[in-house]
């Protein structure tokens, strides 16, 4: 099922008998998932609050999105909701099967490929990037791990590129960049931090990740995605599209908010996304994103040791609820549930794709607008509703041990690209 680089973990007869005696099922994928006691696996989790999910979608629309949708998978099956339109001209309603640009959720795909190469012994996480791409970066202290954790200090070239939102976008909509050109744009800017010193999100990090993948495999990054992730997981609606500008098949059209309030939305669907490439050019669907995050968290793409490294996180802000690992965000929700995945922003689209650590529950959500942070923040409310269930009533909240129970105010959405609103 998987590439020859992955070896199937052997389970001894003794371990298997012990596992069955404990009421466990043996793992059957390329990498075994840590065995969980049956009592823990059966522990009751909140039912998704689909009315709350709809409220979040409606709020995203109230804040400027023409449409929005979300798809939740869990032990009780699939639940999905849509709102608004996927095409403002035709009036076609949002469709849960439609494809869209997932922006920086692409970074998690890129990370999986690179970590598979680490497992194969083709590079080391704590080795300097200069070992593999000699002379590319000005500081030999920058390691592969620094790229994946956004701690390299490389400036994000998109800050200047999209300082003026629509003019910036139109200047690159049909342009095709080389990886080197994007790195050069970053290196023209001052470094943001010493290597390893602090988290500072930068698309430049994952441009270099793409360069590493292509250098080590000798093939385009699209080939690595296809062979190592898309095909093994049967992600038939997922593709890496560059430099073609189209989203083929059933699609959601994306709409960019201009800088000036009240100016008409700009249809940003067709673009090369060459300014992002391995940092953000993947196209997918809600079902495929659910499959991907669930498969990743349940151990189907990486070994237990590598997945542990990927999910080892450090804070990204002072709230103690948001963290970053290796190409992966962790959000700690109000109910105590921790979810892993990524956010994604590309002109015209906001995306969330998250799963619980065991992969049993996953959520993907998208709104077809961008450069309007309030819509992004509202869409993020789907996470609380899906993974934490219904909030306690006001009376129950006052009686609860936690003074904030049932009073969850969404934090402002993290910015994968510059925001004007």
XYZ file of C-alpha atoms in Angstrom:
421
model
C 0.000 0.000 0.000
C 2.843 2.372 0.878
C 6.263 2.999 -0.665
C 9.071 0.509 -0.069
C 10.781 3.104 2.132
C 8.198 2.381 4.798
C 8.528 -0.927 6.627
C 5.584 -2.692 8.233
C 6.134 -3.002 11.981
C 6.194 -6.595 13.177
C 4.009 -7.595 16.095
C 5.236 -10.640 18.009
C 2.822 -13.421 18.810
C 3.292 -12.761 22.508
C 2.519 -9.048 22.145
C -0.470 -9.808 19.955
C -1.926 -12.253 22.473
C -1.399 -9.734 25.260
C -3.045 -7.045 23.186
C -6.083 -9.175 22.427
C -6.350 -10.152 26.075
C -6.493 -6.471 26.943
C -9.302 -5.938 24.426
C -7.124 -4.192 21.825
C -6.991 -4.396 18.070
C -3.607 -4.701 16.309
C -2.616 -1.859 14.005
C -2.833 -2.766 10.336
C -1.302 0.310 8.686
C 2.290 0.899 7.659
C 3.088 2.322 11.087
C 1.462 0.939 14.196
C -0.497 3.345 16.347
C 0.301 3.264 20.074
C -2.127 0.811 21.653
C -4.814 2.433 23.808
C -6.725 0.602 26.535
C -10.281 -0.207 25.480
C -11.696 1.762 28.394
C -9.848 4.860 27.239
C -10.858 4.404 23.598
C -14.477 4.085 24.640
C -14.362 7.160 26.872
C -17.327 9.355 26.094
C -16.558 12.471 24.066
C -18.912 15.375 23.443
C -21.227 15.016 20.485
C -20.488 17.676 17.884
C -22.714 20.720 18.188
C -23.747 21.029 14.562
C -26.013 23.968 15.362
C -22.902 25.668 16.722
C -21.021 24.764 13.549
C -23.780 26.372 11.478
C -23.665 29.455 13.696
C -19.932 29.752 13.005
C -20.489 29.403 9.260
C -23.237 32.024 9.380
C -20.945 34.321 11.366
C -18.225 33.946 8.733
C -20.778 35.012 6.135
C -21.924 37.930 8.273
C -18.274 39.021 8.260
C -17.888 39.020 4.506
C -17.690 35.452 3.199
C -20.087 34.626 0.339
C -20.230 31.033 1.607
C -18.750 28.567 4.074
C -18.860 24.861 4.872
C -17.612 22.321 7.400
C -17.305 18.529 7.523
C -16.851 16.553 10.748
C -15.937 12.874 11.018
C -16.162 10.915 14.246
C -17.112 7.562 15.765
C -20.732 8.194 14.821
C -20.005 8.933 11.170
C -19.861 12.030 8.997
C -21.755 15.260 9.546
C -21.491 18.212 7.197
C -23.029 21.634 6.876
C -22.942 24.303 4.169
C -24.054 27.918 3.979
C -24.172 30.554 1.280
C -22.808 30.251 -2.240
C -19.688 28.874 -3.861
C -20.119 31.131 -6.895
C -21.462 34.675 -6.580
C -22.207 34.998 -10.296
C -24.143 31.786 -10.868
C -25.549 31.681 -7.351
C -24.571 28.004 -7.050
C -24.886 26.970 -3.402
C -21.885 25.860 -1.396
C -21.257 22.153 -2.006
C -19.483 19.906 0.508
C -17.875 17.965 -2.373
C -16.346 21.018 -4.036
C -12.590 21.614 -4.216
C -10.766 24.735 -3.044
C -7.312 26.149 -2.374
C -6.136 25.103 1.099
C -3.292 27.619 1.454
C -0.944 26.906 4.341
C -2.527 23.570 5.193
C -0.135 22.593 2.374
C 2.703 23.035 4.875
C 1.618 19.915 6.728
C 1.700 17.897 3.497
C 5.211 19.217 2.815
C 6.294 18.342 6.338
C 5.050 14.755 6.054
C 7.092 14.262 2.885
C 10.224 15.754 4.458
C 9.869 13.692 7.648
C 9.517 10.531 5.561
C 12.851 11.466 3.982
C 14.298 11.881 7.483
C 13.073 8.376 8.339
C 14.796 7.070 5.236
C 18.093 8.566 6.417
C 18.297 11.055 3.583
C 18.588 14.086 5.845
C 18.746 14.976 9.540
C 16.397 17.332 11.354
C 19.153 19.072 13.292
C 21.613 19.314 10.425
C 22.239 22.719 8.850
C 20.286 23.412 5.683
C 23.634 24.311 4.143
C 24.620 20.621 4.186
C 21.939 19.877 1.587
C 21.591 23.229 -0.195
C 25.107 24.705 0.004
C 25.243 28.476 -0.092
C 21.481 29.013 -0.247
C 21.132 30.681 3.156
C 23.501 33.218 4.732
C 23.598 31.548 8.158
C 24.846 27.988 8.559
C 23.189 27.802 11.983
C 19.754 27.464 10.338
C 18.722 23.816 10.582
C 16.017 21.744 8.925
C 14.120 21.723 12.238
C 14.228 25.543 12.349
C 12.432 25.651 8.990
C 9.668 23.268 10.089
C 9.099 25.105 13.376
C 9.262 28.656 11.924
C 12.331 29.466 14.004
C 14.840 30.142 11.244
C 14.621 33.933 11.317
C 13.963 34.060 7.557
C 11.689 37.009 6.809
C 8.281 36.376 5.252
C 8.472 37.940 1.787
C 4.654 38.005 1.567
C 4.553 40.911 4.042
C 5.965 43.233 1.396
C 4.444 41.385 -1.562
C 0.874 41.823 -0.282
C 1.242 45.071 1.621
C -1.278 46.463 -0.884
C -3.714 43.597 -1.082
C -5.332 43.668 -4.522
C -2.467 45.353 -6.443
C -0.050 42.929 -4.795
C -2.185 39.959 -5.748
C -2.751 41.093 -9.331
C 1.010 41.561 -9.735
C 1.623 37.873 -8.995
C -1.683 36.265 -10.037
C -0.205 34.875 -13.274
C 3.484 35.100 -12.442
C 5.684 32.011 -12.182
C 8.500 32.262 -9.632
C 11.449 29.984 -9.117
C 12.148 28.827 -5.586
C 15.376 30.818 -5.703
C 13.519 34.024 -6.548
C 11.284 33.591 -3.500
C 14.251 32.926 -1.227
C 15.955 36.019 -2.626
C 12.873 38.098 -1.803
C 13.111 36.883 1.795
C 16.835 37.546 2.071
C 16.351 41.160 0.982
C 14.472 41.738 4.223
C 16.045 41.919 7.696
C 16.159 38.648 9.584
C 13.433 38.407 12.226
C 15.278 36.422 14.904
C 18.421 34.452 15.588
C 18.099 30.812 14.430
C 16.172 28.827 17.017
C 15.492 31.817 19.260
C 11.784 32.441 18.684
C 8.753 31.451 16.625
C 8.065 33.771 13.698
C 5.778 32.477 10.964
C 7.289 32.768 7.499
C 6.316 31.262 4.157
C 9.984 31.401 3.195
C 10.678 28.453 5.507
C 8.477 26.142 3.489
C 9.802 27.362 0.186
C 13.148 26.025 1.381
C 11.405 22.811 2.475
C 10.215 22.409 -1.110
C 13.743 22.918 -2.358
C 14.992 20.236 0.036
C 12.360 17.762 -1.160
C 13.254 18.311 -4.800
C 17.000 18.168 -4.131
C 16.788 14.909 -2.177
C 14.279 13.138 -4.441
C 15.453 14.510 -7.762
C 11.805 14.975 -8.693
C 9.247 17.832 -8.563
C 7.524 18.294 -5.230
C 4.227 17.398 -6.933
C 5.581 13.893 -7.529
C 6.536 13.488 -3.866
C 3.078 14.567 -2.722
C 1.409 12.189 -5.145
C 3.501 9.091 -4.438
C 3.852 9.525 -0.691
C 0.516 11.006 0.398
C -2.195 11.479 -2.227
C -2.083 7.999 -3.776
C -1.588 5.939 -0.571
C -4.524 7.711 1.112
C -6.632 7.748 -2.079
C -7.047 11.518 -1.935
C -8.646 11.729 -5.349
C -9.803 15.333 -4.921
C -6.381 16.575 -3.803
C -3.668 17.854 -6.103
C -0.668 20.136 -6.210
C -1.409 22.605 -8.969
C 1.469 24.790 -10.146
C 1.784 26.763 -12.324
C -1.630 26.028 -13.847
C -4.172 28.591 -12.646
C -7.316 26.441 -12.669
C -9.230 24.448 -10.092
C -10.698 21.661 -12.176
C -14.017 19.935 -11.530
C -16.572 21.030 -8.948
C -14.987 24.025 -7.263
C -15.491 26.844 -4.812
C -14.706 30.259 -6.200
C -12.611 32.473 -3.940
C -13.152 36.177 -3.243
C -10.549 38.621 -1.993
C -11.473 41.672 0.082
C -9.789 44.887 -1.125
C -8.052 47.201 1.355
C -10.694 49.918 1.102
C -13.878 49.061 2.950
C -16.866 48.884 0.607
C -14.869 48.174 -2.546
C -16.172 45.171 -4.523
C -14.779 41.710 -3.880
C -12.188 40.421 -6.350
C -12.626 36.932 -7.787
C -9.234 35.385 -7.037
C -9.988 31.778 -8.006
C -7.633 31.553 -10.981
C -4.002 32.101 -10.008
C -0.690 30.268 -10.181
C -0.054 30.436 -6.408
C 3.563 30.446 -7.537
C 4.297 32.927 -4.753
C 3.699 30.022 -2.303
C 4.332 26.680 -4.075
C 5.302 24.145 -1.369
C 4.131 26.636 1.249
C 0.546 26.783 -0.026
C -0.392 25.581 -3.531
C -2.369 22.398 -2.738
C -6.053 22.081 -3.727
C -8.332 19.701 -1.821
C -11.845 18.986 -0.525
C -13.365 18.673 2.970
C -13.499 14.865 2.794
C -9.878 14.546 1.680
C -8.688 16.918 4.409
C -10.551 14.849 7.016
C -8.898 11.716 5.654
C -5.448 13.307 5.648
C -5.467 14.707 9.191
C -7.026 11.534 10.610
C -4.510 9.323 8.812
C -1.604 11.472 9.956
C -2.668 11.499 13.596
C -3.451 7.779 13.660
C 0.030 6.877 12.463
C -0.569 5.896 8.863
C 2.009 8.252 7.340
C 4.838 8.429 9.881
C 6.448 6.162 12.453
C 5.422 6.637 16.104
C 8.768 8.270 16.899
C 8.529 10.718 14.002
C 4.896 11.549 14.766
C 5.912 12.215 18.357
C 8.550 14.652 17.079
C 6.013 16.324 14.797
C 3.530 16.833 17.644
C 6.105 18.122 20.146
C 5.103 21.771 20.279
C 6.080 25.149 21.698
C 3.806 28.169 22.294
C 3.214 30.672 19.517
C 1.545 33.326 21.681
C 0.836 34.203 25.314
C -2.582 32.505 25.536
C -1.107 29.063 26.299
C -3.668 27.593 23.897
C -1.794 27.821 20.585
C 1.335 25.922 19.743
C 3.453 24.856 16.774
C 5.357 21.620 16.203
C 6.896 20.471 12.934
C 4.643 21.941 10.240
C 1.704 21.422 12.560
C -0.410 23.616 14.830
C -1.902 22.460 18.124
C -4.919 24.250 19.560
C -6.037 23.582 23.121
C -9.794 24.086 23.189
C -11.958 25.291 26.084
C -13.132 21.766 26.956
C -9.577 20.471 27.302
C -9.485 18.749 23.914
C -6.291 19.194 21.963
C -6.482 19.239 18.178
C -3.657 19.120 15.655
C -3.638 20.403 12.097
C -3.140 23.666 10.260
C -4.860 26.836 9.184
C -4.683 27.997 5.601
C -4.992 31.368 3.905
C -4.653 31.979 0.198
C -6.344 34.785 -1.719
C -10.067 34.060 -1.570
C -10.034 31.208 0.975
C -9.699 30.529 4.698
C -9.300 26.894 5.768
C -9.121 24.906 9.001
C -8.111 21.206 8.991
C -7.701 19.610 12.437
C -7.942 16.232 14.145
C -7.685 14.857 17.646
C -4.382 13.179 18.523
C -5.837 9.702 18.079
C -7.264 10.590 14.657
C -10.768 9.508 15.660
C -12.359 12.929 15.177
C -11.536 15.459 12.485
C -12.920 18.718 11.156
C -12.328 20.627 7.939
C -13.899 24.017 7.297
C -13.551 26.668 4.608
C -14.910 30.128 3.857
C -14.510 31.561 0.362
C -12.988 34.898 1.231
C -9.741 36.280 2.633
C -8.118 39.491 3.849
C -10.974 39.821 6.303
C -9.766 38.503 9.618
C -13.153 38.664 11.310
C -14.443 36.049 8.875
C -11.428 33.871 9.621
C -11.933 34.220 13.369
C -15.621 33.359 13.011
C -14.823 30.263 10.940
C -12.490 29.104 13.701
C -15.573 28.773 15.910
C -16.303 25.518 14.092
C -13.495 23.888 16.119
C -15.085 24.585 19.506
C -18.523 23.517 18.305
C -17.332 20.314 16.652
C -14.855 19.071 19.234
C -16.325 20.449 22.478
C -20.049 20.099 21.768
C -22.775 22.291 23.157
C -21.740 24.933 25.647
C -23.283 24.766 29.105
C -26.261 27.020 29.738
C -25.658 30.320 31.502
C -27.069 28.913 34.747
C -24.858 25.837 34.544
C -21.871 27.993 33.748
C -22.306 30.043 36.908
C -22.412 26.866 38.955
C -19.455 25.234 37.251
C -16.080 24.986 38.904
C -14.443 26.946 36.111
C -15.564 30.577 36.073
C -15.161 30.692 32.300
C -17.075 27.539 31.464
C -19.627 28.169 28.733
C -18.221 31.608 28.024
C -15.842 30.963 25.161
C -14.799 34.000 23.158
C -12.874 33.040 20.023
C -9.315 34.294 19.827
C -8.397 36.298 16.740
C -7.425 33.985 13.905
C -3.741 33.532 13.255
C -2.486 35.233 10.141
C -0.904 33.094 7.468
C -0.819 36.149 5.178
C -1.029 39.900 5.843
C -4.550 41.038 6.812
C -6.042 44.447 6.204
C -9.416 44.058 7.903
